[in-house]
Short mmCIF file of C-alpha atoms in Angstrom, two decimals:
data_model
loop_
_atom_site.label_atom_id
_atom_site.label_comp_id
_atom_site.label_asym_id
_atom_site.label_seq_id
_atom_site.Cartn_x
_atom_site.Cartn_y
_atom_site.Cartn_z
CA MET A 1 -0.27 -0.04 0.07
CA GLY A 2 1.07 3.55 -0.67
CA ARG A 3 0.89 6.79 1.27
CA HIS A 4 -2.48 7.45 -0.74
CA ASP A 5 -4.08 4.69 0.99
CA THR A 6 -3.81 5.90 4.64
CA THR A 7 -7.14 7.44 4.65
CA ALA A 8 -9.06 4.34 3.25
CA LEU A 9 -7.10 2.16 5.36
CA ILE A 10 -8.04 4.22 8.69
CA GLU A 11 -11.61 4.00 7.66
CA LEU A 12 -11.24 0.26 7.21
CA LEU A 13 -9.56 -0.54 10.67
CA ASP A 14 -11.77 1.80 12.51
CA ARG A 15 -14.85 -0.18 11.70
CA ASP A 16 -13.56 -2.54 14.48
CA PRO A 17 -11.01 -0.57 17.07
CA VAL A 18 -10.87 -3.69 19.28
CA ALA A 19 -10.06 -6.45 16.68
CA ASN A 20 -7.58 -4.08 14.45
CA ILE A 21 -5.89 -2.08 17.28
CA PHE A 22 -2.51 -3.52 16.43
CA THR A 23 -2.41 -2.17 13.00
CA ARG A 24 -4.26 1.01 13.83
CA SER A 25 -1.71 1.64 16.59
CA GLN A 26 0.81 1.25 13.52
CA MET A 27 -0.82 3.88 11.73
CA SER A 28 -0.82 6.44 14.33
CA LEU A 29 2.85 5.59 15.10
CA HIS A 30 3.83 6.21 11.38
CA ARG A 31 0.98 8.04 10.21
CA SER A 32 1.04 6.70 6.90
CA ALA A 33 -0.17 3.52 5.15
CA VAL A 34 3.76 3.01 4.58
CA PRO A 35 5.56 2.07 7.88
CA ASP A 36 9.13 2.77 8.50
CA GLY A 37 11.56 0.17 8.14
CA PHE A 38 11.07 -3.35 6.71
CA SER A 39 7.32 -3.68 7.56
CA HIS A 40 4.93 -3.01 5.06
CA ILE A 41 0.95 -3.25 4.70
CA ILE A 42 -0.73 -5.03 1.60
CA GLY A 43 -4.50 -4.71 0.91
CA LEU A 44 -7.30 -5.93 -1.64
CA ASP A 45 -9.58 -3.54 -3.34
CA GLY A 46 -13.28 -4.46 -4.20
CA ASP A 47 -15.80 -2.49 -6.26
CA ASP A 48 -16.20 0.05 -3.15
CA GLY A 49 -12.52 0.45 -2.55
CA LEU A 50 -10.20 -1.12 0.18
CA GLU A 51 -11.69 -4.34 1.38
CA SER A 52 -9.19 -5.91 3.54
CA ALA A 53 -5.50 -5.52 4.55
CA CYS A 54 -2.59 -7.29 6.20
CA TRP A 55 0.30 -5.94 8.47
CA VAL A 56 3.47 -7.65 7.31
CA GLY A 57 6.49 -7.52 9.87
CA ALA A 58 7.86 -9.42 12.49
CA ASN A 59 4.36 -10.68 12.60
CA LEU A 60 1.21 -10.75 10.56
CA ALA A 61 -1.97 -9.15 11.53
CA PRO A 62 -4.99 -9.46 8.95
CA THR A 63 -7.82 -7.09 9.09
CA ALA A 64 -11.33 -7.40 7.84
CA MET A 65 -10.74 -10.32 5.44
CA PRO A 66 -12.90 -13.31 4.78
CA ALA A 67 -11.41 -16.99 4.51
CA GLU A 68 -10.67 -16.99 0.66
CA ASP A 69 -8.77 -13.78 0.78
CA ALA A 70 -6.88 -14.94 3.93
CA LYS A 71 -5.28 -17.84 1.85
CA ARG A 72 -4.25 -15.18 -0.75
CA TYR A 73 -2.69 -13.10 1.85
CA ALA A 74 -1.02 -16.24 3.26
CA ALA A 75 0.18 -17.30 -0.24
CA HIS A 76 1.70 -13.61 -0.70
CA ALA A 77 3.47 -14.00 2.69
CA LEU A 78 5.07 -17.45 1.62
CA GLU A 79 6.16 -15.78 -1.61
CA SER A 80 7.87 -13.18 -0.19
CA ARG A 81 9.98 -15.59 2.02
CA GLN A 82 9.78 -12.92 4.88
CA ARG A 83 10.32 -14.46 8.35
CA PHE A 84 7.48 -13.82 11.03
CA ALA A 85 7.02 -14.96 14.57
CA SER A 86 3.28 -15.04 14.61
CA VAL A 87 -0.08 -14.29 13.04
CA PHE A 88 -2.81 -13.17 15.30
CA GLY A 89 -6.31 -11.63 14.49
CA PRO A 90 -9.88 -13.00 13.90
CA ALA A 91 -9.84 -16.57 14.40
CA GLU A 92 -11.61 -17.45 11.11
CA THR A 93 -9.35 -15.44 9.19
CA VAL A 94 -6.04 -16.72 10.92
CA LEU A 95 -6.97 -20.61 10.66
CA ALA A 96 -7.59 -20.00 6.92
CA MET A 97 -4.12 -18.69 6.71
CA HIS A 98 -2.95 -21.65 8.65
CA ASP A 99 -4.00 -23.98 5.90
CA VAL A 100 -1.79 -22.32 3.56
CA LEU A 101 1.10 -21.38 5.76
CA GLN A 102 1.70 -24.92 7.17
CA GLY A 103 3.09 -25.76 3.97
CA GLY A 104 5.71 -22.77 4.23
CA GLN A 105 9.24 -23.17 4.73
CA LEU A 106 8.73 -22.00 8.72
CA GLU A 107 8.05 -24.23 10.79
CA ILE A 108 4.77 -23.96 12.92
CA PHE A 109 5.38 -24.10 16.89
CA ASP A 110 1.99 -23.82 18.10
CA VAL A 111 -1.39 -22.80 17.22
CA ARG A 112 -3.98 -20.86 19.61
CA ASP A 113 -7.30 -21.51 17.84
CA ASN A 114 -9.68 -20.38 20.46
CA GLN A 115 -8.80 -17.09 22.20
CA PRO A 116 -11.63 -15.13 23.52
CA LEU A 117 -11.54 -11.52 22.62
CA MET A 118 -13.10 -9.45 25.55
CA ALA A 119 -13.64 -5.67 25.80
CA ILE A 120 -15.16 -3.40 28.99
CA THR A 121 -16.06 0.15 29.10
CA GLU A 122 -16.61 0.18 32.76
CA CYS A 123 -15.51 -1.48 35.73
CA PRO A 124 -18.28 -1.83 38.47
CA ALA A 125 -17.68 0.39 41.54
CA SER A 126 -18.41 -2.54 43.88
CA ILE A 127 -15.22 -4.24 42.66
CA ARG A 128 -12.41 -3.44 45.34
CA ARG A 129 -9.28 -1.96 43.38
CA ASN A 130 -6.23 -2.93 44.55
CA GLN A 131 -3.11 -0.45 44.44
CA LEU A 132 -1.07 -0.16 41.24
CA ARG A 133 1.22 2.46 39.73
CA PRO A 134 3.22 2.89 36.66
CA ALA A 135 6.71 1.40 36.87
CA GLN A 136 9.72 3.76 36.92
CA VAL A 137 12.48 3.73 34.26
CA GLN A 138 15.20 2.98 37.03
CA GLU A 139 12.83 -0.14 37.78
CA PHE A 140 13.58 -1.93 34.68
CA ASP A 141 15.79 -4.38 36.41
CA LEU A 142 12.92 -5.17 38.69
CA VAL A 143 10.30 -5.35 35.72
CA LEU A 144 12.32 -7.45 33.48
CA PRO A 145 12.34 -10.94 35.24
CA ALA A 146 8.35 -10.65 36.11
CA SER A 147 7.78 -9.89 32.19
CA ALA A 148 10.18 -12.71 31.03
CA ALA A 149 8.53 -15.02 33.72
CA MET A 150 5.16 -14.17 31.95
CA PHE A 151 6.37 -14.70 28.46
CA GLU A 152 7.97 -18.03 29.57
CA GLU A 153 4.93 -19.33 31.24
CA GLU A 154 2.88 -18.25 28.03
CA LEU A 155 5.21 -19.61 25.43
CA GLY A 156 7.47 -22.30 26.97
CA TYR A 157 10.68 -20.56 26.32
CA SER A 158 12.53 -17.42 27.61
CA PRO A 159 12.68 -14.33 25.74
CA LEU A 160 15.80 -13.39 26.88
CA GLU A 161 17.84 -16.57 24.99
CA ASN A 162 20.65 -15.33 23.03
CA GLY A 163 20.52 -11.95 24.94
CA GLY A 164 16.75 -10.96 24.04
CA SER A 165 17.79 -7.47 22.92
CA PHE A 166 14.31 -6.76 20.94
CA TYR A 167 12.46 -7.97 24.24
CA ARG A 168 14.54 -5.97 26.57
CA ASN A 169 14.12 -2.72 24.22
CA ARG A 170 10.14 -3.63 24.25
CA VAL A 171 9.83 -3.78 27.91
CA ARG A 172 11.95 -0.69 28.49
CA GLN A 173 9.96 1.24 26.10
CA LEU A 174 6.53 0.31 27.98
CA ILE A 175 8.06 1.35 31.02
CA ARG A 176 9.18 4.66 29.18
CA ASP A 177 5.64 5.25 28.14
CA GLY A 178 4.04 4.68 31.54
CA HIS A 179 2.26 1.55 29.99
CA THR A 180 3.53 -0.94 32.57
CA LEU A 181 1.76 -1.20 35.92
CA ILE A 182 2.88 -2.73 38.93
CA ASP A 183 2.28 -3.34 42.78
CA CYS A 184 5.00 -4.57 45.09
CA ASP A 185 5.43 -6.10 48.43
CA GLN A 186 7.37 -4.77 51.42
CA ARG A 187 10.31 -6.43 50.25
CA GLY A 188 10.24 -4.85 46.87
CA ASN A 189 9.26 -8.02 45.06
CA ILE A 190 6.45 -7.52 42.54
CA ILE A 191 3.09 -8.85 43.21
CA PHE A 192 1.38 -8.19 40.17
CA LYS A 193 2.21 -6.69 36.74
CA ALA A 194 0.27 -5.76 33.36
CA ASP A 195 0.96 -3.83 30.27
CA LEU A 196 -1.00 -1.58 28.17
CA GLY A 197 0.41 -3.30 25.15
CA THR A 198 -1.32 -1.47 22.35
CA VAL A 199 -2.79 1.89 22.81
CA THR A 200 -4.81 4.07 20.27
CA ASP A 201 -7.26 6.94 21.07
CA LYS A 202 -10.25 4.19 20.61
CA ALA A 203 -9.10 1.17 22.29
CA VAL A 204 -6.41 -0.14 24.72
CA GLN A 205 -5.34 -3.81 24.64
CA ILE A 206 -4.04 -4.85 28.04
CA GLN A 207 -1.13 -7.55 27.73
CA GLY A 208 1.60 -9.08 29.82
CA VAL A 209 -0.52 -9.82 32.86
CA TRP A 210 1.28 -11.55 35.35
CA VAL A 211 0.77 -12.50 38.99
CA ASN A 212 3.87 -13.54 41.37
CA PRO A 213 3.24 -17.39 41.89
CA LYS A 214 3.80 -16.60 45.75
CA TYR A 215 0.66 -14.47 45.84
CA ARG A 216 -1.66 -16.80 43.54
CA GLY A 217 -4.71 -18.20 44.76
CA GLN A 218 -5.32 -15.43 47.20
CA GLY A 219 -8.04 -13.40 45.26
CA LEU A 220 -5.82 -10.51 44.06
CA ALA A 221 -6.35 -10.59 40.29
CA ALA A 222 -10.02 -9.00 40.12
CA GLY A 223 -8.72 -6.07 42.10
CA TYR A 224 -5.86 -5.54 40.27
CA MET A 225 -7.54 -6.09 36.66
CA ALA A 226 -9.93 -3.51 38.05
CA ALA A 227 -7.24 -1.03 38.76
CA THR A 228 -5.49 -1.75 35.60
CA VAL A 229 -8.91 -0.95 33.32
CA ASP A 230 -9.41 2.24 35.21
CA TYR A 231 -5.86 3.52 34.47
CA ALA A 232 -6.33 2.26 30.99
CA LYS A 233 -9.56 4.31 30.43
CA GLN A 234 -7.49 7.68 30.71
CA PHE A 235 -5.89 6.73 27.14
CA ALA A 236 -9.28 5.36 25.62
CA PRO A 237 -12.84 4.42 26.35
CA ILE A 238 -12.54 0.69 25.46
CA VAL A 239 -10.29 -1.72 27.16
CA SER A 240 -9.74 -5.07 25.82
CA LEU A 241 -7.75 -8.22 25.67
CA TYR A 242 -7.56 -11.81 24.53
CA VAL A 243 -6.96 -14.79 26.39
CA ASN A 244 -6.36 -18.39 25.72
CA ASP A 245 -9.60 -20.48 26.14
CA TYR A 246 -7.91 -23.01 28.52
CA ASN A 247 -7.08 -20.31 31.02
CA THR A 248 -10.55 -20.35 32.70
CA ALA A 249 -9.34 -18.96 35.90
CA ALA A 250 -8.35 -15.78 33.98
CA ILE A 251 -11.49 -15.73 31.78
CA LYS A 252 -13.73 -15.97 35.15
CA THR A 253 -11.51 -13.18 36.60
CA TYR A 254 -12.16 -10.80 33.56
CA GLN A 255 -15.72 -11.64 33.55
CA ARG A 256 -16.30 -11.01 37.05
CA ILE A 257 -14.91 -7.60 36.40
CA GLY A 258 -17.26 -6.72 33.61
CA PHE A 259 -15.35 -8.05 30.54
CA GLU A 260 -17.43 -9.44 27.98
CA GLN A 261 -16.57 -11.41 25.01
CA VAL A 262 -16.78 -9.65 21.69
CA GLY A 263 -15.07 -11.91 19.34
CA THR A 264 -12.64 -14.91 19.08
CA PHE A 265 -8.85 -14.56 17.79
CA ALA A 266 -6.30 -17.18 16.91
CA THR A 267 -2.50 -17.18 17.06
CA ILE A 268 -0.10 -19.20 15.05
CA LEU A 269 3.50 -19.20 16.60
CA PHE A 270 6.57 -19.93 14.47
#
């Protein structure tokens, strides 16, 4: 896509600000349908203009595409021979892409085929909030192990393998932006951490939720998540997240504080 496609792409993404939050945040960052660096966005036009699009970079993020179009995008990704770490987005689209991508040169590590996409506009006042605050830049060495522990629990390997420079920079940037929230015990150990992983003026997506194993099973998560939602709402009116379907404890917590399922995501990991 070219710079002249910027307005049409924004209009397409804003039809569903929750599902399309990743690419929409990149549009806000780059202010163009032509992002800086090696990433790019491809699209398909129909009779009424732009019908679908896909972010192609370290990850693939499809937008507003039926299954048949998804297969065309996946074939394009294979032909480009570009390496990517994941594909994520609406489940129907991602799983259609999987049918093509599984025949490519990249080995698929895992497929998360049912990830409830949840959203909330207001937490009930009856939910007691636990204290949270933005992490400070000087607390990077405190936050990094908690972030890496969350990542390893989720994916089964450490993001710090081979140095993990990209991951370290990501954690550092979230802290600098005021998008990492923590609470610590009297010894200075993190009890809870959450990130506002993606932020636009229409929606915020919570990521990286982690409770220190020493404090699990004590009913703390709901109060911390409610406080996270309160903080996130200063950036946008809708707060969202997506979660693996097998994480029933987390889903119950999110439902308890008012999150409702608004869609289903899927993720392919390479």
